[in-house]
Short mmCIF file of C-alpha atoms and ligand atoms in Angstrom, two decimals:
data_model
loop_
_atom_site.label_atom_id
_atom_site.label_comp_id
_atom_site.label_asym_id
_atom_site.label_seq_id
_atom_site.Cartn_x
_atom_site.Cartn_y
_atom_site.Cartn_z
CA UNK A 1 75.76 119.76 88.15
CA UNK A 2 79.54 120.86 88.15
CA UNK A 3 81.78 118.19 89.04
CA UNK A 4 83.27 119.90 91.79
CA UNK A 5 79.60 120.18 93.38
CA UNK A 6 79.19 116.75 92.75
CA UNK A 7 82.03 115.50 94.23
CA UNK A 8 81.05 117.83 97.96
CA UNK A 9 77.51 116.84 97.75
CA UNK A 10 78.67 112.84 97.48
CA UNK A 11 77.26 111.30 100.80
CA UNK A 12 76.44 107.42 101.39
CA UNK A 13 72.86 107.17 100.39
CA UNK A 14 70.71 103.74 101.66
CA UNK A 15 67.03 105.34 101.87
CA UNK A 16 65.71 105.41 98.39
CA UNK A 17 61.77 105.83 97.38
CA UNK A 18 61.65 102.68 95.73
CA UNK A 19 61.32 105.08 91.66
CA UNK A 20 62.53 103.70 89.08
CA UNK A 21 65.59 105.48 87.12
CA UNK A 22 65.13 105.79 83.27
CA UNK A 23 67.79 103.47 81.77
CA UNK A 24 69.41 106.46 80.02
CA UNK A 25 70.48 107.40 83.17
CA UNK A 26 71.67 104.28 84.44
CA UNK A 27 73.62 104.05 80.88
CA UNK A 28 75.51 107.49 81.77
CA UNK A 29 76.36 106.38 85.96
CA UNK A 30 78.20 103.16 83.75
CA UNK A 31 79.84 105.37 81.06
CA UNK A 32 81.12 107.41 83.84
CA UNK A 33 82.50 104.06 85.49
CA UNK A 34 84.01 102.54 82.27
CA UNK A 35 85.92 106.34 81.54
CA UNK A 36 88.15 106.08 85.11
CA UNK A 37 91.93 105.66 84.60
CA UNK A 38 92.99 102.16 85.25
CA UNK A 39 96.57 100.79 85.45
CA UNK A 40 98.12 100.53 82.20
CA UNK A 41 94.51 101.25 80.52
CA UNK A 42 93.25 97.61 80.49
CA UNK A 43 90.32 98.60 81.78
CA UNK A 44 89.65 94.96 83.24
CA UNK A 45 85.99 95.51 84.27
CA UNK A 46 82.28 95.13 83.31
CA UNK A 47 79.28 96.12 85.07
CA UNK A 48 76.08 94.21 85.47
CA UNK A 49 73.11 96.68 86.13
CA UNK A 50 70.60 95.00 87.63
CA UNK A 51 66.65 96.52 87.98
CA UNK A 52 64.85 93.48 88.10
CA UNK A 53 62.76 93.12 91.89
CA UNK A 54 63.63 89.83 91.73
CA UNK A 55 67.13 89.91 91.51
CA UNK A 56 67.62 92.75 93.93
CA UNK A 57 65.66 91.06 96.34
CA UNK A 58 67.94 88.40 96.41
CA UNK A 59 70.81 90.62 96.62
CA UNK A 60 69.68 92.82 99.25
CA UNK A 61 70.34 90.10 101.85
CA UNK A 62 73.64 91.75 101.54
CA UNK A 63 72.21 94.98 103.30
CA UNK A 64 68.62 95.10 103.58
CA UNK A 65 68.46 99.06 102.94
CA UNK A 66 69.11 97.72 99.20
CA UNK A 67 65.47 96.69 99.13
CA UNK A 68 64.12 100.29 97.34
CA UNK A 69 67.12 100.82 95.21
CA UNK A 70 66.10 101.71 91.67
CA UNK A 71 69.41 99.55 90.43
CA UNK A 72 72.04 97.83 91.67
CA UNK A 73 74.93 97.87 89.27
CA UNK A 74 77.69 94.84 90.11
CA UNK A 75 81.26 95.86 89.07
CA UNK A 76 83.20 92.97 87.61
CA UNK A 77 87.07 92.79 87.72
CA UNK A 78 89.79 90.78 85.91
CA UNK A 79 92.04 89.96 88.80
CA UNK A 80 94.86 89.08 86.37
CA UNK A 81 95.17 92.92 86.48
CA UNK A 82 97.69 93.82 89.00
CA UNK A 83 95.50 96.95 89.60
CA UNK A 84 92.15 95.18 89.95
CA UNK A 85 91.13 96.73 93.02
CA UNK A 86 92.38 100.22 92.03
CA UNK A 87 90.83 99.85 88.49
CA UNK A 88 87.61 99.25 89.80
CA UNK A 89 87.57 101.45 92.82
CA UNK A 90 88.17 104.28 90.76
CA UNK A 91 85.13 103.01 88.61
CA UNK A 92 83.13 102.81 91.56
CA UNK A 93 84.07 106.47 92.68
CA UNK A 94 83.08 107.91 89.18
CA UNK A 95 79.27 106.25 89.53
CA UNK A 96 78.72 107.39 93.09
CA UNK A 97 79.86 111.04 91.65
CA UNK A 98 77.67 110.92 88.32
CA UNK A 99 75.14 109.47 90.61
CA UNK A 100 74.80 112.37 92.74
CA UNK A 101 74.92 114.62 89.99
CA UNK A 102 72.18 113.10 88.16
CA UNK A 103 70.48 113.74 91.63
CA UNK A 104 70.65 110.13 92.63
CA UNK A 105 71.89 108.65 96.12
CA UNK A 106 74.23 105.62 96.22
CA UNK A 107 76.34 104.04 98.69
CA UNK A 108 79.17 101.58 98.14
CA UNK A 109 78.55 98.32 99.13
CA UNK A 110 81.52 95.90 99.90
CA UNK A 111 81.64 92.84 97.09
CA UNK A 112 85.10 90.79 97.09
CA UNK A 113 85.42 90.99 100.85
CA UNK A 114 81.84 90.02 101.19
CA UNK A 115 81.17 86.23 102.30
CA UNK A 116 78.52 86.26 99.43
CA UNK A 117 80.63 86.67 96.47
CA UNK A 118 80.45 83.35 95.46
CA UNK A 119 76.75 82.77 95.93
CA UNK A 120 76.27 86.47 94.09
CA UNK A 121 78.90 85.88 91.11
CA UNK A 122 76.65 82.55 90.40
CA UNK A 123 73.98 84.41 90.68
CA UNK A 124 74.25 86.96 88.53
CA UNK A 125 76.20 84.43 85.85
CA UNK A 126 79.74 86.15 86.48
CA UNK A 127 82.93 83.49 85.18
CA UNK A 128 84.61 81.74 87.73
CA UNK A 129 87.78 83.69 87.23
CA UNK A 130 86.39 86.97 87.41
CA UNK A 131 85.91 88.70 91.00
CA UNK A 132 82.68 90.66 92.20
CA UNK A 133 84.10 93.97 93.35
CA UNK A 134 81.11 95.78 94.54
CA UNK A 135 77.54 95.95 94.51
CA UNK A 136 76.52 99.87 94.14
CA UNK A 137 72.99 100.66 94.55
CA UNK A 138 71.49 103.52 93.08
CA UNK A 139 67.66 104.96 94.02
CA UNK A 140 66.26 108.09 94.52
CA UNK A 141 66.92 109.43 97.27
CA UNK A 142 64.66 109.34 100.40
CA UNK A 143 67.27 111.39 102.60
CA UNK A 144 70.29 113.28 102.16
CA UNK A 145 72.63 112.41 105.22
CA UNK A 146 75.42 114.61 106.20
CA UNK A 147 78.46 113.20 107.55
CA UNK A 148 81.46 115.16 108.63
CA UNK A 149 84.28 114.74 107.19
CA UNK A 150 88.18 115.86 108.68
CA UNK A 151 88.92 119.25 108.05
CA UNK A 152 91.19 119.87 104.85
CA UNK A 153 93.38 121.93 106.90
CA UNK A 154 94.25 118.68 109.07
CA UNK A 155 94.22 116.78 106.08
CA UNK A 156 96.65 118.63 103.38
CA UNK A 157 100.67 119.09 103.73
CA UNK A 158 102.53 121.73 101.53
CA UNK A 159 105.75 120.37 100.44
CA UNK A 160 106.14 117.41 103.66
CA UNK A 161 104.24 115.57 106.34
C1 FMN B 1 85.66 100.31 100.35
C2 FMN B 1 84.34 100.75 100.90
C3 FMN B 1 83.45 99.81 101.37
C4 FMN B 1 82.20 100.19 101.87
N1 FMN B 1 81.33 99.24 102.28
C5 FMN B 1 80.12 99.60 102.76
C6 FMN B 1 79.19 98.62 103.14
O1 FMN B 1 79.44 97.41 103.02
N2 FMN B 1 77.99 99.02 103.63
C7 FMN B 1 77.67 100.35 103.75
O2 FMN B 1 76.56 100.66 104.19
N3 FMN B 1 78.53 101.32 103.38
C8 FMN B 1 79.76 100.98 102.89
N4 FMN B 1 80.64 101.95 102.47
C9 FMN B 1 80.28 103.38 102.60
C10 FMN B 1 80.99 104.03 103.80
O3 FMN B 1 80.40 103.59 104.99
C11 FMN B 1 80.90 105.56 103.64
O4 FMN B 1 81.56 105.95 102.46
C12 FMN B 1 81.55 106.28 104.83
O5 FMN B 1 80.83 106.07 106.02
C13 FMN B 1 81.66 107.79 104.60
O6 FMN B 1 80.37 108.35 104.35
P1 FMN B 1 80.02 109.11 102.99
O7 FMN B 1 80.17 108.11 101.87
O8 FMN B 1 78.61 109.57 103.17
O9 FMN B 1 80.99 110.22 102.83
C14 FMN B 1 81.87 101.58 101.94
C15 FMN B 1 82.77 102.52 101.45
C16 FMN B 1 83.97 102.12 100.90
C17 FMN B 1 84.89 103.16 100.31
#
């Protein structure tokens, strides 16, 4: 899929079939994530992908619609990067695009402001020092939603506000 397709088709996806994606796929949502620009290229990240039942039954008490994902990739940041959140935002942005084009749904699920990123970092093994940006599941998709967005016409400004 073109990227520009990609990016319009992008919707929040949390109805999956419960199918499992070939890891070759999950392997080119990550590459996607680790190839976003980050502040001063330190690229202070690592992703976790996680496709055991197990584990993403424990970590769908986070949002229960994560029970059928096919993955769950955790995104990892450095906070001694002043860009942390930036960094790995962009990251996150990248996989929910190369999701969609692989003809995946995924949804961005809140991590460091969660009340569970303790419990999930020592879950999961991630160093004390490190903070648990997201969680991003990834299934195939169950439904498409739609969801409107503002008009780019309200939205864009030649030259000033
Ligand atoms: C920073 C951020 C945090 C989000 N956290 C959640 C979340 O915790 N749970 C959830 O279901 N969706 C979450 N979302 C997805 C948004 O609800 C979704 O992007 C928004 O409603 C727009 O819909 P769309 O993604 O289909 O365009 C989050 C999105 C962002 C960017």
């Amino acid at each position: 899929m073109e990227a520009l397709e990609a990016i319009r088709k992008r919707r929040s996806v949390r109805k999956y079939t419960g199918d499992p994606i070939p890891r070759e796929d999950l392997e080119k949502i990550v590459d996607a994530g680790r190839l976003a620009a980050t502040g001063s290229n330190r690229q202070p990240w690592d992703f976790i992908v996680v496709t055991d039942r197990k584990m993403i039954d424990r970590l769908k008490v986070a949002a229960q619609w994560m029970e059928k994902a096919g993955a769950i990739i955790a995104v990892v940041m450095d906070p001694s990067s002043r860009w942390w959140v930036e960094d790995g935002s962009a990251a996150v942005e990248n996989m929910l695009i190369a999701s969609t084009a692989l003809g995946y749904g995924s949804c961005w699920l809140e991590g460091y402001t969660l009340p569970l990123e303790e419990e999930f970092k020592k879950l999961l093994g991630v160093p004390r020092e490190k903070r648990l940006l997201t969680l991003v599941p990834i299934g195939v998709p169950a439904e498409w939603p739609t969801k409107e967005k503002k008009p780019l016409e309200e939205v864009l400004h030649w030259e000033k506000y």
